[in-house]
Coordinates of C-alpha atoms in Angstrom, one line a residue:
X27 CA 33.1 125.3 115.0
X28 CA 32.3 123.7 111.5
X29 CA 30.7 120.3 111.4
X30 CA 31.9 118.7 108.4
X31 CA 31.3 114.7 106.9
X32 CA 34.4 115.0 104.9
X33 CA 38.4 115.1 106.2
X34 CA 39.2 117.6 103.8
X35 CA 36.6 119.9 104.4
X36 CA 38.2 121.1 107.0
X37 CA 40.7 124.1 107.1
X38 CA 42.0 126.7 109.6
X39 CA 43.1 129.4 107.6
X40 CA 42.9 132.5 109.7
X41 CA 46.1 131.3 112.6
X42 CA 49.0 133.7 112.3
X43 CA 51.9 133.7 115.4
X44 CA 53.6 136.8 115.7
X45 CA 57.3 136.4 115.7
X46 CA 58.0 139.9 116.7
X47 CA 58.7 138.9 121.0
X48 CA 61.3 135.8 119.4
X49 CA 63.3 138.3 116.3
X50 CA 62.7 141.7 116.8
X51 CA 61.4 142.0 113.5
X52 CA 57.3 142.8 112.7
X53 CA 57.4 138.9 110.9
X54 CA 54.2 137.0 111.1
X55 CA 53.7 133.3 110.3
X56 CA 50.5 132.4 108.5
X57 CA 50.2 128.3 109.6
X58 CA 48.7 126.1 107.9
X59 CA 49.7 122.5 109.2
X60 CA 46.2 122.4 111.2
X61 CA 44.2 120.0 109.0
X62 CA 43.3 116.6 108.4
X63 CA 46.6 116.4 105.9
X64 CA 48.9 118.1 108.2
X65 CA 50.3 120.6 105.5
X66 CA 49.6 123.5 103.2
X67 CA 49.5 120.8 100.6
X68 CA 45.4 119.9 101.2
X69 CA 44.5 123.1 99.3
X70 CA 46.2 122.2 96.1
X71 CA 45.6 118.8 96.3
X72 CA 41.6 120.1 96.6
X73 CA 42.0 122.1 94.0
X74 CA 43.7 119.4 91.3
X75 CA 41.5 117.0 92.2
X76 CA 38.0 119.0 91.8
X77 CA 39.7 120.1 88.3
X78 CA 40.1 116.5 87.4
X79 CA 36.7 115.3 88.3
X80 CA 35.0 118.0 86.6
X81 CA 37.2 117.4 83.1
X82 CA 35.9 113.9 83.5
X83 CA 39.7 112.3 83.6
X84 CA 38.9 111.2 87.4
X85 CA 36.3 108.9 88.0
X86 CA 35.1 105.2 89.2
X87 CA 38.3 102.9 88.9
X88 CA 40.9 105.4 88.7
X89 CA 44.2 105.8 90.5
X90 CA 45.9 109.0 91.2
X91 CA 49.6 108.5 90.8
X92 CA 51.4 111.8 91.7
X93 CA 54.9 112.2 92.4
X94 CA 55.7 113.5 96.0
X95 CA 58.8 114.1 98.9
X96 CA 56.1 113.9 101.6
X97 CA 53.1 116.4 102.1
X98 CA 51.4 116.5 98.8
X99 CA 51.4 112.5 99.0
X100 CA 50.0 112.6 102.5
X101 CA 47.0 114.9 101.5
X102 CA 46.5 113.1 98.0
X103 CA 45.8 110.2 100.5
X104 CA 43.5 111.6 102.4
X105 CA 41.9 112.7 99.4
X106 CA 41.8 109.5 98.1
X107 CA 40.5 108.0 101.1
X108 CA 37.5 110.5 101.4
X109 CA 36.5 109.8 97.5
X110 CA 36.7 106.2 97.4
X111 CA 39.8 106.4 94.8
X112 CA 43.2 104.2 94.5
X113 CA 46.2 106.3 95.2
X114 CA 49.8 105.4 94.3
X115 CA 52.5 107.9 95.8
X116 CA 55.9 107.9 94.3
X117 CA 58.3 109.4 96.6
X118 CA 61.7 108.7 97.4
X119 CA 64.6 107.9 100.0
X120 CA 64.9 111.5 101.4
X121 CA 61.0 111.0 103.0
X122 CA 60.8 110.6 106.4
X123 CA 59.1 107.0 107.7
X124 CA 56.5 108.6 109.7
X125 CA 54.9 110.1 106.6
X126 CA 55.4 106.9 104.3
X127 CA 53.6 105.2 107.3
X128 CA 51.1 107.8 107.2
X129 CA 50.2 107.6 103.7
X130 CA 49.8 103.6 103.9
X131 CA 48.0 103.9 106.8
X132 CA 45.4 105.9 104.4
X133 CA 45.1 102.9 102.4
X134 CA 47.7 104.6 99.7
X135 CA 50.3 102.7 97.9
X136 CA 53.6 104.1 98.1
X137 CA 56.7 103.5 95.6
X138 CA 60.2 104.8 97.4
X139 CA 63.1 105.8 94.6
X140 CA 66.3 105.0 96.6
X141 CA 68.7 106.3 93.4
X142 CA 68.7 109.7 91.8
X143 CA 68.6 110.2 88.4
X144 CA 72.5 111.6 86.9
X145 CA 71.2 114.9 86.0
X146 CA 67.4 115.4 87.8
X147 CA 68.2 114.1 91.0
X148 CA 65.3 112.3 93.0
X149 CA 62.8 114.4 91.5
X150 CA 63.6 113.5 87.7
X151 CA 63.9 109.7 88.7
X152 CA 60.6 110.2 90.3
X153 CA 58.9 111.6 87.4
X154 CA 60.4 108.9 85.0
X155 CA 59.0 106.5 87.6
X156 CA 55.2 107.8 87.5
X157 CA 55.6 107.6 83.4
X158 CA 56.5 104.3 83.2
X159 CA 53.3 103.5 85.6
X160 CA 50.8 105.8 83.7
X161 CA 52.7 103.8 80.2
X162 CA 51.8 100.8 81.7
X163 CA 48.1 101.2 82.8
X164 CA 45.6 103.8 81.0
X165 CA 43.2 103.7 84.2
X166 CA 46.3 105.6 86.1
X167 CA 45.9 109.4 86.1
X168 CA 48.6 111.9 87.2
X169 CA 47.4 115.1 88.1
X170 CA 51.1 116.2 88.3
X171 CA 51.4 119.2 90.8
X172 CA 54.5 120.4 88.7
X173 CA 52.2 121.0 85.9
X174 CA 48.9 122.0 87.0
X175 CA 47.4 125.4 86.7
X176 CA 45.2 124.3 90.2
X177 CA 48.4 124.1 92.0
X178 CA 48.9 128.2 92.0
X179 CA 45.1 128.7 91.6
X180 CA 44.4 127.2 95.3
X181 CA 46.3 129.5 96.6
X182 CA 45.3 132.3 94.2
X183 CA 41.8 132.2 95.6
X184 CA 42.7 131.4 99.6
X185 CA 45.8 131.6 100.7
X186 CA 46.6 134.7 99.3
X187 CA 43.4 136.5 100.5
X188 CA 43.4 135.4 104.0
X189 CA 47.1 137.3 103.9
X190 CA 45.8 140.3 102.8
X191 CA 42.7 140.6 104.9
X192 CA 44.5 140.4 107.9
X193 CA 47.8 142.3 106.6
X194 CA 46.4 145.6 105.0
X195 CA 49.8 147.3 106.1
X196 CA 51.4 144.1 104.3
X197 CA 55.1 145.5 103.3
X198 CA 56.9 142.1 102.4
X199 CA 55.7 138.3 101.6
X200 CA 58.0 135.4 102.3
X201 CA 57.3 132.8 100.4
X202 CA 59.0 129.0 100.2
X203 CA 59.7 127.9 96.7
X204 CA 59.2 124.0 96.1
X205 CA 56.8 123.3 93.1
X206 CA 56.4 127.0 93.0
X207 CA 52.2 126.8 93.5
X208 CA 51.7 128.7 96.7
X209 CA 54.8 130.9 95.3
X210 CA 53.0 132.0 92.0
X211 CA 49.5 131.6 93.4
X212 CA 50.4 134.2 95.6
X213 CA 52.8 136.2 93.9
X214 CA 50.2 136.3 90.8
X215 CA 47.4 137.9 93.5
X216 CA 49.5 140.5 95.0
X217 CA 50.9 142.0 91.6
X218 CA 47.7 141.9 90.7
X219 CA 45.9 143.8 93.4
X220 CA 48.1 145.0 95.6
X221 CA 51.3 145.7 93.3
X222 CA 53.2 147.9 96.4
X223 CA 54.2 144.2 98.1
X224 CA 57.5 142.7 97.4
X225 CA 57.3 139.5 97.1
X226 CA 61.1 137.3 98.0
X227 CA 60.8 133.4 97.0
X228 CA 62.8 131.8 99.7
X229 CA 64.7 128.9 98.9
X230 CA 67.3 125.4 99.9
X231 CA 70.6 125.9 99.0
X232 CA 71.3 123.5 96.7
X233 CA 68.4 124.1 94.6
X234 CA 68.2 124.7 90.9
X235 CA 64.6 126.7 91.3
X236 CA 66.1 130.4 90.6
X237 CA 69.5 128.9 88.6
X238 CA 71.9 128.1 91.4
X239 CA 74.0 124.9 91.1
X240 CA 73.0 121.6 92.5
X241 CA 74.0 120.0 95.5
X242 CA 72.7 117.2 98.1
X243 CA 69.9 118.3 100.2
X244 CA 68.7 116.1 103.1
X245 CA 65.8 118.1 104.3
X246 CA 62.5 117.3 102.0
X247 CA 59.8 120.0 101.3
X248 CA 61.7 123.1 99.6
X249 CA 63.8 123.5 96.2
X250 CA 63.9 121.3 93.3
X251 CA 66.5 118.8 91.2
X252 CA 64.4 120.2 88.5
X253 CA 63.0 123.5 87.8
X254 CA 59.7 123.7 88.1
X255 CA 57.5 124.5 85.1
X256 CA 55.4 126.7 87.2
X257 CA 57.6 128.8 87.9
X258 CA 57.2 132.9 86.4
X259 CA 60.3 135.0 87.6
X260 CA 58.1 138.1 86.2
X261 CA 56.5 137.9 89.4
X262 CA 59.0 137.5 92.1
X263 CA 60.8 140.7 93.2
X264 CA 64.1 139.1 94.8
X265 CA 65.2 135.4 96.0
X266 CA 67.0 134.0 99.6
X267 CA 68.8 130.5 99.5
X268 CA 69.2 129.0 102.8
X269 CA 71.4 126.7 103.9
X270 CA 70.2 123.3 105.7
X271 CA 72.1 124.0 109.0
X272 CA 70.2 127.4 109.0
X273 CA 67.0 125.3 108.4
X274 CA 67.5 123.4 111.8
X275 CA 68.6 126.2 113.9
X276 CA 65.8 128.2 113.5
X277 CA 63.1 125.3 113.4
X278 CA 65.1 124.4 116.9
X279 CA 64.7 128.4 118.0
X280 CA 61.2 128.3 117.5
X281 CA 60.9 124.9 119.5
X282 CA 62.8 126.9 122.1
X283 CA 59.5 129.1 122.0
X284 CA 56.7 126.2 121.8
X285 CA 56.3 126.4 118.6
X286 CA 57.1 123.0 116.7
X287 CA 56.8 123.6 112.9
X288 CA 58.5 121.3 110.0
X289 CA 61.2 121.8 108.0
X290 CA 60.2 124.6 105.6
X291 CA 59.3 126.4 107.9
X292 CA 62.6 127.1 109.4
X293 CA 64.0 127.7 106.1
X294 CA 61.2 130.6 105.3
X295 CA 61.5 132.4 108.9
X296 CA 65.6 132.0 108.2
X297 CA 65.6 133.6 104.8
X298 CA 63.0 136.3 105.6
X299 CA 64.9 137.4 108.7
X300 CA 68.5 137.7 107.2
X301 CA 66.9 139.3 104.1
X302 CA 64.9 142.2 106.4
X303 CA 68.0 142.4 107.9
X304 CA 70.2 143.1 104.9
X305 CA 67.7 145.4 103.5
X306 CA 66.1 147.4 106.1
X307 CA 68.9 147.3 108.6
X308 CA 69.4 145.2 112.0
X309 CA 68.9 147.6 114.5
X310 CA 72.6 148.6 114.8
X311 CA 73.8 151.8 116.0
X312 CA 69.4 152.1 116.6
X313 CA 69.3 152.2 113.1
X314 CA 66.4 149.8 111.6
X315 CA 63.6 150.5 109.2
X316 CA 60.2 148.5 110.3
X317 CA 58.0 147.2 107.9
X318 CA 55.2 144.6 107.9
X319 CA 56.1 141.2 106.6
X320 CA 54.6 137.4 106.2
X321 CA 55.7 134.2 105.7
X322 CA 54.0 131.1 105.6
X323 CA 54.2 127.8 107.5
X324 CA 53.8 124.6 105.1
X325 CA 53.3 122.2 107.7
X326 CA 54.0 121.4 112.3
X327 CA 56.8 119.6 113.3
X328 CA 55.8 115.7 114.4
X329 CA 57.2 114.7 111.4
X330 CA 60.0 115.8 111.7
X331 CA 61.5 114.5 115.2
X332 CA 63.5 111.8 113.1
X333 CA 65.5 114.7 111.5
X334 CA 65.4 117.8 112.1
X335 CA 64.9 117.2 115.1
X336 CA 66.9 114.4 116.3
X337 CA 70.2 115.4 116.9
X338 CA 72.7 112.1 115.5
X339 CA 70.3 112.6 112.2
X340 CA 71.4 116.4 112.4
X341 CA 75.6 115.5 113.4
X342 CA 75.6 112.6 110.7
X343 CA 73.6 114.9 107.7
X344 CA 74.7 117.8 108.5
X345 CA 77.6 118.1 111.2
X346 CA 77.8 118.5 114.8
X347 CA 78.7 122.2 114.4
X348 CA 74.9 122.6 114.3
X349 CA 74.4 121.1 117.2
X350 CA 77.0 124.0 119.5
X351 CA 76.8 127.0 117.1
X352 CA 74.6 129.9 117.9
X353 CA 71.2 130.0 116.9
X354 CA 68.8 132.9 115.7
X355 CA 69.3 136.5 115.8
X356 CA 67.6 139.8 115.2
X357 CA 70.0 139.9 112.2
X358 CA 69.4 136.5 110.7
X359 CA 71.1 133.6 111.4
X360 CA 74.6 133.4 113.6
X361 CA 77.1 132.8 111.5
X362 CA 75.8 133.1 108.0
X363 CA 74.8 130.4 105.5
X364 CA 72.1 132.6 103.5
X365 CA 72.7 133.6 100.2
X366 CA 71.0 136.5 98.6
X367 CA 70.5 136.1 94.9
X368 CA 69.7 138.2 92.2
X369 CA 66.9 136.5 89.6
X370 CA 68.5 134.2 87.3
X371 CA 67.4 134.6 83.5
X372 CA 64.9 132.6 81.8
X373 CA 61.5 131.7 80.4
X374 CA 58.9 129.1 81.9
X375 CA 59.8 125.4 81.5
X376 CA 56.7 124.8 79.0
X377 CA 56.4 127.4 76.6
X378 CA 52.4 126.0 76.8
X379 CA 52.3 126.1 80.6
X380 CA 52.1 130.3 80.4
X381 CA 48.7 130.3 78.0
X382 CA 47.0 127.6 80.1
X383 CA 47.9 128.9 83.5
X384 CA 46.7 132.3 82.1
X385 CA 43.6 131.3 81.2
X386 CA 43.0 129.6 84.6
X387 CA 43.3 132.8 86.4
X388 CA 41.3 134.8 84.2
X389 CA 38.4 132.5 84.7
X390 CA 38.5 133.1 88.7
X391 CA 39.4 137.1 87.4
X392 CA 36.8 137.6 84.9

């Protein structure tokens, strides 16, 4: 084992569970809630930060103001807390209290949005929020995970790689689509060197990520209010919404097994089992291509058991339906509720982003 003098020098990056005894289907899950952070989110943050130091923008009396429904704001604290900086979270009324308390309990201040913005939603009020803080005092720097080139390029140089060591046969890459990072960090690697994997953004129903309309989503983590600026359709080969109620069941069918992951993580196992299902076949008749496919865990469970996990926040959100409906099948999930979408049309958010984000990988590249 590693001995380490810094929280966020620690990592496990190599765990995979192998869904295959639970589905049916040749599905792994790449987790990577086991670190100081609790979430996928450490690597970026890592990787934002370290670019912010060495541009000379971070330094001695700055706070980091970043906008957040949960996970990056945790491991920005813990960030902050290992560094010696001020961190100011913005968040809002859809993150649970056990990660607010979290982040306070790192010594980070955190600024709850209880009304959505007409248009934007939470995440546009959010965003209007952090300018008005960074308008008001020059010593606050937002590193802006919506924006930032190190939000892909994290998972560009690790996530991304670990998948493909392990997965040589790799035929299929589920990946959750929120800011987009892990999506095009990892979407950007395999086109790039090993062009034969699909790679299917999974995403909430109710997102406008991939163009779908908006609609109320309780369940923080994945889709947007927003699209993300990120976000390169070049390099996604198809797209899965989920529904919510699909979320829970399978988060609750893999509790059922011992495994107690978060939110997003049922969403990705749902969308990439319907979608095998639909496009390789589900077994019916003994008729059922096999192929080799990942997904990835954002983060475990703990906080979650206020929600997803707690059944009057599930029959009051969501409807008790949930609660007595079927769960997980070989085919996907009982009684529908995916959506399969074809790419919807359109450029990057910032025409600037593309040349910048570019550039960033064809340092690590070159």
């Amino acid at each position: 084992m590693p001995v380490i003098s810094a929280s966020h020098e620690f990592d496990v990056s190599d765990l995979f569970v192998n869904l295959q005894p639970f589905f049916g289907r040749r599905l792994f899950l790449k987790v990577e809630g086991f670190n100081f952070a609790g979430s996928i989110k450490l690597k970026a943050a890592r990787e934002m930060v370290a670019q912010a130091e060495a541009a000379g923008v971070l330094g001695a009396g700055s706070t980091l103001v970043e906008s957040s429904s949960g996970n990056m704001g945790v491991a920005l604290s813990v960030l902050a807390a290992a560094k010696g900086f001020k961190f100011l979270c913005v968040t809002d009324s859809r993150c649970n209290a056990v990660t607010r308390r979290t982040m306070e309990s790192y010594g980070a201040e955190v600024h709850v949005i209880t009304e959505p913005h007409e248009t934007e939603g939470f995440l546009g009020a959010r965003i209007r929020h952090v300018k008005a803080l960074l308008a008001a005092d020059e010593k606050k720097v937002w590193l802006n995970q919506y924006l930032s080139p190190g939000n892909a390029l994290a998972h560009y140089r690790t996530t991304a790689p670990a998948i493909a060591r392990q997965f040589p046969d790799l035929n299929v890459l589920f990946i959750g689509a929120g800011t987009t990072g892990t999506l095009m960090g990892c979407a950007r690697y395999f086109r790039e060197r090993r062009p034969s994997v699909r790679v299917v953004a999974v995403d909430s129903v109710g997102s406008v990520t991939f163009g779908g309309p908006a609609a109320t989503r309780h369940i923080p983590g994945l889709g947007t209010s927003v699209r993300p600026a990120l976000l390169d359709e070049s390099l996604v080969d198809d797209t899965v919404h989920v529904a919510e109620a699909d979320t829970v069941r399978a988060c609750r069918e893999l509790m059922r097994h011992g495994f107690l992951f978060g939110g997003s993580t049922g969403t990705v196992v749902a969308g990439s089992l319907r979608w095998l299902s639909e496009q390789y076949g589900d077994g019916a008749g003994g008729v059922r291509d096999e192929v080799t496919a990942v997904t990835i865990s954002p983060d475990l469970g703990e906080r979650y058991m206020d929600t997803v996990y707690h059944d009057d926040w599930v029959r009051n959100s969501l409807g008790s339906e949930i609660l007595t409906s079927g769960g997980i099948t070989e085919g996907g999930i009982a009684g529908g509720g995916l959506m399969e979408g074809t790419l919807a049309e359109g450029a990057l958010a910032e025409g600037d982003l593309a040349t910048e984000f570019d550039a960033g990988f064809e340092t690590v590249s070159g």
